[in-house]
Amino acid sequence: MKIKFNLNGKNVELEAPAEKKALDILKELHINSVRKGCDEEGKCGNCSILLDGKLVNSCLLIAPQINGKNITTVEALSKGGKLHKIQQAFIDAGIVQCGYCTPAQILAVKALLDEVKKPSRQQINDALSGVLCRCTGYKQIYNALDIITKGKKPKDFTREYKKDYRVVGKITEKIDALQMVKAENSYVEDYVAPDALHIYVLGSPYPHAEIISIDTSGAEKMEGVEYILTHKNSPKTWYTQAGQSYPEPSPYDQQVINAKMRFIGDRVAAVAATSLELAKKAALKIKVRYKVLKPVFSIEEASAPGAPVIHDRDAKKLDPLDVGAIPKKNIICRNSGGIGDMDKGFKKAAVIAEAACSTPPVQHTPMEPHTAYAYMKNGRLIIHTSVQTPFHVRRIVANILGLAENKVRVIKEKVGGGFGAKQDCGVEDLVGTIAYQSGRPVYYRISRKDEFTIRTRPAMFMTVKAGADKSGKLTALSIKTKIDSGGYGPHALTVPMNGCSKTLPLFTCENMSYEVAAYYTNNIVSGAYQGYGVPQTNFTVHIVLAQLAQKLGMKFEDFLSKNLVTKGYRIDILKQLGEGREGLAQKLSSCGLQECIKQGLKKYNTWTNKKSSLGDDIVQGKGMAVMMQGSGIPGLDAANAMVKMISDGTFMLYIGGADLGTGEDTVAAKIAAEELGVNQEQIAVTAADTDTTPFDKGSYASSGTFFTGNAAYVAARNMKKLIIQSAANILKLKPSQVKIMPVGKVGTKSKNMTFKELALATQAGDGAGQLISSGAFTTQKSPIPYAAHFCQVSVNKRTGMVKVDKYHALHDCGVPINPDLAKGQVYGGVLKTIGHTLYEGMEFDKGGKCLTDTFTDYPIQNINDMPEDFEVELIEVADSITPYVGKSIGELACDGASACISVAINNACGIWMKHWPFRPEKILKELDGNGARG
Amino acid sequence: MEYFVPLSLNRAEKLKKKLKGSFYLAGGTMLNWRGAPQAKALIDLKELNTQEIEASKNKIIIGAGVTIQELALSKKVPPEIAKAAGTFTSINVRNIATVGGAAASGFFISSLLPVFAAYEAEVEYYLSGKKKSSPLAAWLKSKKGIVCAVTIKKSARKVAFTEDKIAASDFPAIVTALGIDLHGGKIANAVVAVSGAKGPLAVSEKASQYLNGLKPSAVDTCKLCAAALKDIPAAANVKVSARVKQRMIESHLASLLRKLL
């Protein structure tokens, strides 16, 4: 049918089938801002448009419904070079993180402000209720509204740090925020050529099966079907998809397409065709005969004598590291160790507590699903992708295809949320293989349904036992963890190991032990997730410690404070807690934990548990938790950077680090600007392109700010030396006389030149050449970030519903380099983990099929889920490792919610919730068992 | 897929009879949910002049084409209806979803239907060339015809509702509404309506029987809950057990009684 509509002020007339979605029509008209975050459920709202001024989901509209209408998208808001005030306020308030949902949020605010000049919090919540965001925690949206409607300034919400610095610690714009708020080409989907083939993957219907035969002839005959990959023509290289530094502590247990299926959805075949619909139709014509094998769905089944063997590879021959694998027993890895004497520790204890807790798989739900686009150019394989580890992906794909690494280029585009899900080479192995083998450009964007099962936090089972003497001093602490890794084993060791290495070192206890093991099952594959195994383990540790405090009649905060590490403490247990290697014992160069607790308690102690006006069923309780993370892995992680002075005296900074929305590029730019004596605007960043930027291990393990930031520091410091040397030569001064004078000058007070003059002089025909510096950052010391979280909850004893009323998070993040973005990450991490604690959890039927692979069955938080009183405070803590020690923040933010919520629930009604999520039925069961419902 | 925009109810009905595999299109939030509509033809109801809310002396007629957001903002409808409309999923959906669609779609949960039922709403529909009217709960059993409007009598009837959600972005687990008249100090025409227990709407006759004729001070919450739960069995879903749903209904009824009596 012919339809006409007005799009951003211009009349459009086109032919479209009646059933065609408005989202698809707009995408074909190059409207980037309509982003597809759900499978057209109308749940994520990332595809929002204004239809005759009303905010609607374009995925829920078909062609005739936009006929004759006026459509406004974010693309129309900025006029010329000037941003709309809402776009500018989003940047100023530091809201923009990954940016995938940002255009929709901006439109939601526009629709609101078009109707109401000074909206209330309730009106703001309602206006934003249809746009899901997994990064920001929503809180700073209120700040943007206050900037627009009340004339407030960013400094009214976020304080600045480091008085003696000009750029670091100050509120500045995120360097890529402009392109996000304008919806310029940013993500992989924005760059795909029209002739690219689309991939559809036929997944295994069985959790455990062998392919006896596969017939693709029916599909191949279909016009438009260009290539089909099955186990027959798949490369035979064994590898791990885990995006970790080589040699990886993850097993080499996978091929691009295997002949054996190990979970429902495992790749059977991948069809590349001229459209996704065609690829899907063709895939359904593929005839497959399976030998169905007995599946195992739990660790108990997998470890039982005579259990079906899921992988029968020779681990010693294939795996790059010996992590204790026994594939024939479905054991992926094992590790154990400790310090002191556990028997002695428990004998010394006056009180002992023990808890066995479990957590189910939970999903990252980045708003942008896994996406990659690949093609061949001049004999080289080029991959544009949404990934956290472009250099690992280059190595993995080159290895799979038997290519030299310089024949593969990986370009990380903007990442619409990662949270660990995109740490792995999860789709690039397939896309790269098909592009290489077929010679055609190919595009693969997985559905939301498939995103739910591509990676999850693993199901994890923890038993923690601890003892304390009468004074409340811990005498022994042990952690035993098992994880169900599913059909393959990426991160199977590092997830449970992190659970131990980021909890045990919180305490000064002299006797500590750990034991971890990971198992294959025929469940979906788990992997890295923001926080690794720490949120789960810290939750279990807190239950046990709170029980000890209760037994001793001590306040929990007093008990914790008695046992926590402080600056200067030597953490010996870290030596044992490496990731498949020996770790590094560390003397604490800084620790702001006690200060976080002290500051937090000031408000926490004023919170009283009130009786609800809603009736006797509702009781309140409060709780607190402490936590730590790392800032990358000392002795293992590495980052590099390069700085070029260009001819007007500004700089190009090249970093390998992969900003996934968290502001890593901005961190690097700020540090370089600070060091070089220029403003942030004088540093432009090119990042995460394996051809043009230096190596960086990628963004994971909380390493971005510390490692990539300090690589930028070293490169800038080296550039500074070059500037001083060159200026001294030109100005005929001694280098020792010459100083950099912010902003953008070098020399002495009486004799100096601008950076532009220096650049022109060095780059001239008679100059010494362009100033180019590089910097590498590796370290044996990594600063440990700490935090204390406090919450108050309401529990409805009749229904089992739990609501978080108050949540305060105080973080020692070293020098807060990017204060508003740092706070935003904490808000986002906390809100996400409240969801994991209270209701998120993947469910499966008895046959291993996922029942929660939509946002309807697996709801995530919207703006209305925020606690009413939700605050984040950054505590500045100096550390001597480098001048710019920004400790990590994103992962740490996830480590406290379930711990302090479980303590608060116990405070409210006396029960201990030991199994995520704390859904109402579980609460009721505990209340029944406790006789506490009344 | 064929697409038609009939200009009259009669024409719409004839098209539907003629075109096998055809569906009526209102807001489309159900038809267009999770992919393109699976229909051979769509009959768009947008030209049938059902986009108004009319308030006369005795009743309020809410046109089927009124969007849920228009209902949420309307001053012509009782505040409790506007409030219920305002809790309907998100504003993005409310701006296109319609009252007719909310009644006819058969979606497993509805914030609106229990409140309509508590107001003793009737559905005005077009069937076999005629406009007809039926109580909402009765009409939902057959869902015949084209929904033209939902009508509510103007009265001093007291209605309140409440709901529980696992997460704010989720659909409600349970929505409970209670409507009563007070005649001579006694409860009359009581309606206890629940959505989400097992389907989009269940009305408890036993709860009505229990309440009708009682003085407000004589209402025993436990007895009311017991009566309601006899009529309204709950079924578990992936997030909420049947027991929790029952408890939610109990909790809602307790708070609604406090509010209304």
JSON list of N, CA and C in Angstrom, two decimals, chain A residues 19 21 39-41 43 48 55 57 60 62 64-65 126 130 614 798 801 839 843 854 856 860 862 865 919 921 924 928 933, chain B residues 1 3 27 32-36 42 90-92 94-95 165-171 238-239 241 243-244 247-248 250-251 258:
[
{"chain": "A", "resi": 19, "resn": "GLU", "atom": "N", "xyz": [1.56, -4.97, 6.60]},
{"chain": "A", "resi": 19, "resn": "GLU", "atom": "CA", "xyz": [2.03, -5.55, 7.86]},
{"chain": "A", "resi": 19, "resn": "GLU", "atom": "C", "xyz": [3.44, -5.07, 8.24]},
{"chain": "A", "resi": 21, "resn": "LYS", "atom": "N", "xyz": [6.38, -3.16, 9.79]},
{"chain": "A", "resi": 21, "resn": "LYS", "atom": "CA", "xyz": [6.47, -2.39, 11.02]},
{"chain": "A", "resi": 21, "resn": "LYS", "atom": "C", "xyz": [7.03, -0.99, 10.76]},
{"chain": "A", "resi": 39, "resn": "ASP", "atom": "N", "xyz": [12.09, -8.15, 21.15]},
{"chain": "A", "resi": 39, "resn": "ASP", "atom": "CA", "xyz": [11.57, -8.78, 19.93]},
{"chain": "A", "resi": 39, "resn": "ASP", "atom": "C", "xyz": [10.16, -8.26, 19.66]},
{"chain": "A", "resi": 40, "resn": "GLU", "atom": "N", "xyz": [10.05, -6.95, 19.48]},
{"chain": "A", "resi": 40, "resn": "GLU", "atom": "CA", "xyz": [8.77, -6.31, 19.15]},
{"chain": "A", "resi": 40, "resn": "GLU", "atom": "C", "xyz": [7.69, -6.64, 20.18]},
{"chain": "A", "resi": 41, "resn": "GLU", "atom": "N", "xyz": [8.08, -6.56, 21.44]},
{"chain": "A", "resi": 41, "resn": "GLU", "atom": "CA", "xyz": [7.13, -6.78, 22.53]},
{"chain": "A", "resi": 41, "resn": "GLU", "atom": "C", "xyz": [6.55, -5.47, 23.04]},
{"chain": "A", "resi": 43, "resn": "LYS", "atom": "N", "xyz": [8.18, -3.61, 24.94]},
{"chain": "A", "resi": 43, "resn": "LYS", "atom": "CA", "xyz": [8.62, -3.58, 26.34]},
{"chain": "A", "resi": 43, "resn": "LYS", "atom": "C", "xyz": [9.81, -2.65, 26.57]},
{"chain": "A", "resi": 48, "resn": "SER", "atom": "N", "xyz": [11.26, 4.11, 20.37]},
{"chain": "A", "resi": 48, "resn": "SER", "atom": "CA", "xyz": [10.22, 5.14, 20.52]},
{"chain": "A", "resi": 48, "resn": "SER", "atom": "C", "xyz": [10.32, 6.23, 19.45]},
{"chain": "A", "resi": 55, "resn": "LEU", "atom": "N", "xyz": [4.32, 9.77, 22.53]},
{"chain": "A", "resi": 55, "resn": "LEU", "atom": "CA", "xyz": [5.39, 8.78, 22.57]},
{"chain": "A", "resi": 55, "resn": "LEU", "atom": "C", "xyz": [4.81, 7.38, 22.35]},
{"chain": "A", "resi": 57, "resn": "ASN", "atom": "N", "xyz": [5.76, 3.17, 20.66]},
{"chain": "A", "resi": 57, "resn": "ASN", "atom": "CA", "xyz": [6.79, 2.22, 20.21]},
{"chain": "A", "resi": 57, "resn": "ASN", "atom": "C", "xyz": [6.59, 1.95, 18.72]},
{"chain": "A", "resi": 60, "resn": "LEU", "atom": "N", "xyz": [5.41, -1.51, 17.53]},
{"chain": "A", "resi": 60, "resn": "LEU", "atom": "CA", "xyz": [4.02, -1.95, 17.70]},
{"chain": "A", "resi": 60, "resn": "LEU", "atom": "C", "xyz": [3.09, -1.29, 16.69]},
{"chain": "A", "resi": 62, "resn": "ILE", "atom": "N", "xyz": [2.12, -0.66, 12.52]},
{"chain": "A", "resi": 62, "resn": "ILE", "atom": "CA", "xyz": [2.35, -1.12, 11.15]},
{"chain": "A", "resi": 62, "resn": "ILE", "atom": "C", "xyz": [2.08, 0.04, 10.18]},
{"chain": "A", "resi": 64, "resn": "PRO", "atom": "N", "xyz": [-0.02, 1.19, 7.88]},
{"chain": "A", "resi": 64, "resn": "PRO", "atom": "CA", "xyz": [-1.18, 2.08, 7.82]},
{"chain": "A", "resi": 64, "resn": "PRO", "atom": "C", "xyz": [-1.34, 2.97, 9.05]},
{"chain": "A", "resi": 65, "resn": "GLN", "atom": "N", "xyz": [-0.77, 2.55, 10.16]},
{"chain": "A", "resi": 65, "resn": "GLN", "atom": "CA", "xyz": [-0.93, 3.34, 11.39]},
{"chain": "A", "resi": 65, "resn": "GLN", "atom": "C", "xyz": [-0.06, 4.59, 11.42]},
{"chain": "A", "resi": 126, "resn": "ASP", "atom": "N", "xyz": [6.34, 8.37, 35.09]},
{"chain": "A", "resi": 126, "resn": "ASP", "atom": "CA", "xyz": [5.36, 7.86, 34.14]},
{"chain": "A", "resi": 126, "resn": "ASP", "atom": "C", "xyz": [5.84, 8.08, 32.70]},
{"chain": "A", "resi": 130, "resn": "GLY", "atom": "N", "xyz": [8.21, 3.66, 29.90]},
{"chain": "A", "resi": 130, "resn": "GLY", "atom": "CA", "xyz": [8.23, 2.72, 28.77]},
{"chain": "A", "resi": 130, "resn": "GLY", "atom": "C", "xyz": [9.58, 2.57, 28.11]},
{"chain": "A", "resi": 614, "resn": "LEU", "atom": "N", "xyz": [-0.05, 1.00, 55.37]},
{"chain": "A", "resi": 614, "resn": "LEU", "atom": "CA", "xyz": [-0.81, 0.06, 54.54]},
{"chain": "A", "resi": 614, "resn": "LEU", "atom": "C", "xyz": [-1.30, -1.16, 55.32]},
{"chain": "A", "resi": 798, "resn": "ARG", "atom": "N", "xyz": [2.16, -10.98, 54.15]},
{"chain": "A", "resi": 798, "resn": "ARG", "atom": "CA", "xyz": [1.04, -11.74, 53.61]},
{"chain": "A", "resi": 798, "resn": "ARG", "atom": "C", "xyz": [1.33, -12.21, 52.18]},
{"chain": "A", "resi": 801, "resn": "MET", "atom": "N", "xyz": [5.90, -10.00, 49.09]},
{"chain": "A", "resi": 801, "resn": "MET", "atom": "CA", "xyz": [6.53, -8.98, 48.25]},
{"chain": "A", "resi": 801, "resn": "MET", "atom": "C", "xyz": [7.53, -8.16, 49.07]},
{"chain": "A", "resi": 839, "resn": "TYR", "atom": "N", "xyz": [13.82, -10.52, 41.88]},
{"chain": "A", "resi": 839, "resn": "TYR", "atom": "CA", "xyz": [12.92, -11.23, 40.96]},
{"chain": "A", "resi": 839, "resn": "TYR", "atom": "C", "xyz": [13.54, -11.78, 39.70]},
{"chain": "A", "resi": 843, "resn": "GLU", "atom": "N", "xyz": [14.31, -19.37, 34.21]},
{"chain": "A", "resi": 843, "resn": "GLU", "atom": "CA", "xyz": [13.60, -20.61, 34.52]},
{"chain": "A", "resi": 843, "resn": "GLU", "atom": "C", "xyz": [13.64, -21.51, 33.29]},
{"chain": "A", "resi": 854, "resn": "THR", "atom": "N", "xyz": [11.98, -13.64, 27.23]},
{"chain": "A", "resi": 854, "resn": "THR", "atom": "CA", "xyz": [11.39, -12.39, 26.75]},
{"chain": "A", "resi": 854, "resn": "THR", "atom": "C", "xyz": [11.35, -11.42, 27.93]},
{"chain": "A", "resi": 856, "resn": "THR", "atom": "N", "xyz": [8.76, -10.02, 28.85]},
{"chain": "A", "resi": 856, "resn": "THR", "atom": "CA", "xyz": [7.49, -10.27, 29.55]},
{"chain": "A", "resi": 856, "resn": "THR", "atom": "C", "xyz": [7.71, -11.31, 30.65]},
{"chain": "A", "resi": 860, "resn": "ILE", "atom": "N", "xyz": [12.88, -6.59, 33.55]},
{"chain": "A", "resi": 860, "resn": "ILE", "atom": "CA", "xyz": [14.00, -5.89, 34.18]},
{"chain": "A", "resi": 860, "resn": "ILE", "atom": "C", "xyz": [13.49, -4.53, 34.68]},
{"chain": "A", "resi": 862, "resn": "ASN", "atom": "N", "xyz": [12.50, -0.77, 35.40]},
{"chain": "A", "resi": 862, "resn": "ASN", "atom": "CA", "xyz": [12.29, 0.53, 34.76]},
{"chain": "A", "resi": 862, "resn": "ASN", "atom": "C", "xyz": [12.43, 1.60, 35.84]},
{"chain": "A", "resi": 865, "resn": "ASP", "atom": "N", "xyz": [11.21, 1.30, 39.47]},
{"chain": "A", "resi": 865, "resn": "ASP", "atom": "CA", "xyz": [11.79, 0.34, 40.41]},
{"chain": "A", "resi": 865, "resn": "ASP", "atom": "C", "xyz": [12.85, 0.96, 41.31]},
{"chain": "A", "resi": 919, "resn": "ARG", "atom": "N", "xyz": [11.78, -14.18, 45.39]},
{"chain": "A", "resi": 919, "resn": "ARG", "atom": "CA", "xyz": [10.40, -13.98, 44.91]},
{"chain": "A", "resi": 919, "resn": "ARG", "atom": "C", "xyz": [9.42, -14.26, 46.05]},
{"chain": "A", "resi": 921, "resn": "GLU", "atom": "N", "xyz": [6.99, -16.28, 46.70]},
{"chain": "A", "resi": 921, "resn": "GLU", "atom": "CA", "xyz": [6.72, -17.63, 47.21]},
{"chain": "A", "resi": 921, "resn": "GLU", "atom": "C", "xyz": [7.84, -18.09, 48.14]},
{"chain": "A", "resi": 924, "resn": "LEU", "atom": "N", "xyz": [7.42, -16.43, 51.46]},
{"chain": "A", "resi": 924, "resn": "LEU", "atom": "CA", "xyz": [6.34, -17.05, 52.23]},
{"chain": "A", "resi": 924, "resn": "LEU", "atom": "C", "xyz": [6.79, -18.37, 52.84]},
{"chain": "A", "resi": 928, "resn": "ASP", "atom": "N", "xyz": [6.79, -19.21, 56.67]},
{"chain": "A", "resi": 928, "resn": "ASP", "atom": "CA", "xyz": [6.07, -20.37, 57.20]},
{"chain": "A", "resi": 928, "resn": "ASP", "atom": "C", "xyz": [6.99, -21.17, 58.12]},
{"chain": "A", "resi": 933, "resn": "ARG", "atom": "N", "xyz": [4.98, -15.33, 60.16]},
{"chain": "A", "resi": 933, "resn": "ARG", "atom": "CA", "xyz": [3.96, -14.56, 59.44]},
{"chain": "A", "resi": 933, "resn": "ARG", "atom": "C", "xyz": [2.86, -14.05, 60.36]},
{"chain": "B", "resi": 1, "resn": "MET", "atom": "N", "xyz": [-0.84, -9.17, 2.66]},
{"chain": "B", "resi": 1, "resn": "MET", "atom": "CA", "xyz": [-1.97, -8.97, 3.57]},
{"chain": "B", "resi": 1, "resn": "MET", "atom": "C", "xyz": [-2.84, -7.81, 3.08]},
{"chain": "B", "resi": 3, "resn": "TYR", "atom": "N", "xyz": [-5.72, -4.84, 3.46]},
{"chain": "B", "resi": 3, "resn": "TYR", "atom": "CA", "xyz": [-5.99, -3.85, 4.50]},
{"chain": "B", "resi": 3, "resn": "TYR", "atom": "C", "xyz": [-7.24, -3.04, 4.12]},
{"chain": "B", "resi": 27, "resn": "GLY", "atom": "N", "xyz": [-5.86, -0.35, 18.22]},
{"chain": "B", "resi": 27, "resn": "GLY", "atom": "CA", "xyz": [-4.52, 0.19, 18.50]},
{"chain": "B", "resi": 27, "resn": "GLY", "atom": "C", "xyz": [-3.41, -0.69, 17.95]},
{"chain": "B", "resi": 32, "resn": "ASN", "atom": "N", "xyz": [0.08, -6.56, 16.73]},
{"chain": "B", "resi": 32, "resn": "ASN", "atom": "CA", "xyz": [1.45, -6.29, 16.27]},
{"chain": "B", "resi": 32, "resn": "ASN", "atom": "C", "xyz": [2.50, -6.72, 17.28]},
{"chain": "B", "resi": 33, "resn": "TRP", "atom": "N", "xyz": [2.07, -7.44, 18.29]},
{"chain": "B", "resi": 33, "resn": "TRP", "atom": "CA", "xyz": [2.97, -7.87, 19.37]},
{"chain": "B", "resi": 33, "resn": "TRP", "atom": "C", "xyz": [3.84, -9.01, 18.90]},
{"chain": "B", "resi": 34, "resn": "ARG", "atom": "N", "xyz": [5.13, -8.91, 19.14]},
{"chain": "B", "resi": 34, "resn": "ARG", "atom": "CA", "xyz": [6.09, -9.96, 18.81]},
{"chain": "B", "resi": 34, "resn": "ARG", "atom": "C", "xyz": [6.06, -10.33, 17.32]},
{"chain": "B", "resi": 35, "resn": "GLY", "atom": "N", "xyz": [6.21, -9.35, 16.48]},
{"chain": "B", "resi": 35, "resn": "GLY", "atom": "CA", "xyz": [6.29, -9.62, 15.05]},
{"chain": "B", "resi": 35, "resn": "GLY", "atom": "C", "xyz": [5.13, -9.02, 14.29]},
{"chain": "B", "resi": 36, "resn": "ALA", "atom": "N", "xyz": [5.16, -9.22, 12.97]},
{"chain": "B", "resi": 36, "resn": "ALA", "atom": "CA", "xyz": [4.10, -8.67, 12.13]},
{"chain": "B", "resi": 36, "resn": "ALA", "atom": "C", "xyz": [2.80, -9.41, 12.40]},
{"chain": "B", "resi": 42, "resn": "LEU", "atom": "N", "xyz": [-6.58, -7.15, 7.39]},
{"chain": "B", "resi": 42, "resn": "LEU", "atom": "CA", "xyz": [-6.86, -6.34, 8.57]},
{"chain": "B", "resi": 42, "resn": "LEU", "atom": "C", "xyz": [-8.01, -5.38, 8.26]},
{"chain": "B", "resi": 90, "resn": "SER", "atom": "N", "xyz": [2.87, 0.92, 30.03]},
{"chain": "B", "resi": 90, "resn": "SER", "atom": "CA", "xyz": [3.67, 2.15, 29.99]},
{"chain": "B", "resi": 90, "resn": "SER", "atom": "C", "xyz": [2.98, 3.18, 29.12]},
{"chain": "B", "resi": 91, "resn": "ILE", "atom": "N", "xyz": [3.45, 4.40, 29.23]},
{"chain": "B", "resi": 91, "resn": "ILE", "atom": "CA", "xyz": [2.81, 5.46, 28.44]},
{"chain": "B", "resi": 91, "resn": "ILE", "atom": "C", "xyz": [2.97, 5.19, 26.94]},
{"chain": "B", "resi": 92, "resn": "ASN", "atom": "N", "xyz": [4.07, 4.56, 26.56]},
{"chain": "B", "resi": 92, "resn": "ASN", "atom": "CA", "xyz": [4.28, 4.24, 25.15]},
{"chain": "B", "resi": 92, "resn": "ASN", "atom": "C", "xyz": [3.14, 3.37, 24.62]},
{"chain": "B", "resi": 94, "resn": "ARG", "atom": "N", "xyz": [0.13, 2.94, 26.28]},
{"chain": "B", "resi": 94, "resn": "ARG", "atom": "CA", "xyz": [-1.16, 3.59, 26.53]},
{"chain": "B", "resi": 94, "resn": "ARG", "atom": "C", "xyz": [-1.54, 4.58, 25.42]},
{"chain": "B", "resi": 95, "resn": "ASN", "atom": "N", "xyz": [-0.53, 5.15, 24.79]},
{"chain": "B", "resi": 95, "resn": "ASN", "atom": "CA", "xyz": [-0.81, 6.12, 23.73]},
{"chain": "B", "resi": 95, "resn": "ASN", "atom": "C", "xyz": [-1.39, 5.49, 22.47]},
{"chain": "B", "resi": 165, "resn": "LYS", "atom": "N", "xyz": [2.81, -5.85, 41.33]},
{"chain": "B", "resi": 165, "resn": "LYS", "atom": "CA", "xyz": [3.69, -6.23, 40.23]},
{"chain": "B", "resi": 165, "resn": "LYS", "atom": "C", "xyz": [4.98, -6.76, 40.81]},
{"chain": "B", "resi": 166, "resn": "ILE", "atom": "N", "xyz": [5.56, -7.73, 40.16]},
{"chain": "B", "resi": 166, "resn": "ILE", "atom": "CA", "xyz": [6.87, -8.24, 40.59]},
{"chain": "B", "resi": 166, "resn": "ILE", "atom": "C", "xyz": [7.93, -7.18, 40.31]},
{"chain": "B", "resi": 167, "resn": "ALA", "atom": "N", "xyz": [7.85, -6.57, 39.14]},
{"chain": "B", "resi": 167, "resn": "ALA", "atom": "CA", "xyz": [8.74, -5.47, 38.79]},
{"chain": "B", "resi": 167, "resn": "ALA", "atom": "C", "xyz": [7.89, -4.41, 38.12]},
{"chain": "B", "resi": 168, "resn": "ALA", "atom": "N", "xyz": [8.36, -3.17, 38.18]},
{"chain": "B", "resi": 168, "resn": "ALA", "atom": "CA", "xyz": [7.53, -2.09, 37.64]},
{"chain": "B", "resi": 168, "resn": "ALA", "atom": "C", "xyz": [7.29, -2.22, 36.14]},
{"chain": "B", "resi": 169, "resn": "SER", "atom": "N", "xyz": [8.25, -2.81, 35.42]},
{"chain": "B", "resi": 169, "resn": "SER", "atom": "CA", "xyz": [8.05, -2.95, 33.97]},
{"chain": "B", "resi": 169, "resn": "SER", "atom": "C", "xyz": [7.21, -4.17, 33.63]},
{"chain": "B", "resi": 170, "resn": "ASP", "atom": "N", "xyz": [6.90, -4.96, 34.64]},
{"chain": "B", "resi": 170, "resn": "ASP", "atom": "CA", "xyz": [6.15, -6.18, 34.41]},
{"chain": "B", "resi": 170, "resn": "ASP", "atom": "C", "xyz": [4.65, -5.87, 34.32]},
{"chain": "B", "resi": 171, "resn": "PHE", "atom": "N", "xyz": [3.92, -6.79, 33.74]},
{"chain": "B", "resi": 171, "resn": "PHE", "atom": "CA", "xyz": [2.46, -6.70, 33.85]},
{"chain": "B", "resi": 171, "resn": "PHE", "atom": "C", "xyz": [2.10, -7.04, 35.30]},
{"chain": "B", "resi": 238, "resn": "VAL", "atom": "N", "xyz": [5.28, -18.30, 35.64]},
{"chain": "B", "resi": 238, "resn": "VAL", "atom": "CA", "xyz": [6.71, -18.53, 35.85]},
{"chain": "B", "resi": 238, "resn": "VAL", "atom": "C", "xyz": [7.27, -17.67, 36.99]},
{"chain": "B", "resi": 239, "resn": "LYS", "atom": "N", "xyz": [6.58, -16.58, 37.32]},
{"chain": "B", "resi": 239, "resn": "LYS", "atom": "CA", "xyz": [7.11, -15.68, 38.34]},
{"chain": "B", "resi": 239, "resn": "LYS", "atom": "C", "xyz": [6.38, -15.76, 39.68]},
{"chain": "B", "resi": 241, "resn": "SER", "atom": "N", "xyz": [3.58, -17.86, 42.25]},
{"chain": "B", "resi": 241, "resn": "SER", "atom": "CA", "xyz": [2.85, -19.10, 42.53]},
{"chain": "B", "resi": 241, "resn": "SER", "atom": "C", "xyz": [1.36, -18.79, 42.73]},
{"chain": "B", "resi": 243, "resn": "ARG", "atom": "N", "xyz": [-0.34, -19.66, 45.26]},
{"chain": "B", "resi": 243, "resn": "ARG", "atom": "CA", "xyz": [-0.53, -19.21, 46.65]},
{"chain": "B", "resi": 243, "resn": "ARG", "atom": "C", "xyz": [-0.28, -17.71, 46.78]},
{"chain": "B", "resi": 244, "resn": "VAL", "atom": "N", "xyz": [0.77, -17.25, 46.12]},
{"chain": "B", "resi": 244, "resn": "VAL", "atom": "CA", "xyz": [1.08, -15.81, 46.21]},
{"chain": "B", "resi": 244, "resn": "VAL", "atom": "C", "xyz": [-0.05, -14.99, 45.59]},
{"chain": "B", "resi": 247, "resn": "ARG", "atom": "N", "xyz": [-2.75, -14.81, 48.05]},
{"chain": "B", "resi": 247, "resn": "ARG", "atom": "CA", "xyz": [-2.38, -13.89, 49.13]},
{"chain": "B", "resi": 247, "resn": "ARG", "atom": "C", "xyz": [-2.51, -12.43, 48.67]},
{"chain": "B", "resi": 248, "resn": "MET", "atom": "N", "xyz": [-2.16, -12.21, 47.43]},
{"chain": "B", "resi": 248, "resn": "MET", "atom": "CA", "xyz": [-2.30, -10.84, 46.91]},
{"chain": "B", "resi": 248, "resn": "MET", "atom": "C", "xyz": [-3.76, -10.43, 46.90]},
{"chain": "B", "resi": 250, "resn": "GLU", "atom": "N", "xyz": [-6.09, -11.54, 48.84]},
{"chain": "B", "resi": 250, "resn": "GLU", "atom": "CA", "xyz": [-6.44, -11.29, 50.26]},
{"chain": "B", "resi": 250, "resn": "GLU", "atom": "C", "xyz": [-5.96, -9.91, 50.70]},
{"chain": "B", "resi": 251, "resn": "SER", "atom": "N", "xyz": [-4.71, -9.66, 50.38]},
{"chain": "B", "resi": 251, "resn": "SER", "atom": "CA", "xyz": [-4.10, -8.38, 50.80]},
{"chain": "B", "resi": 251, "resn": "SER", "atom": "C", "xyz": [-4.84, -7.21, 50.16]},
{"chain": "B", "resi": 258, "resn": "ARG", "atom": "N", "xyz": [-10.57, -1.33, 53.78]},
{"chain": "B", "resi": 258, "resn": "ARG", "atom": "CA", "xyz": [-10.15, -0.18, 54.61]},
{"chain": "B", "resi": 258, "resn": "ARG", "atom": "C", "xyz": [-10.43, 1.12, 53.87]}
]
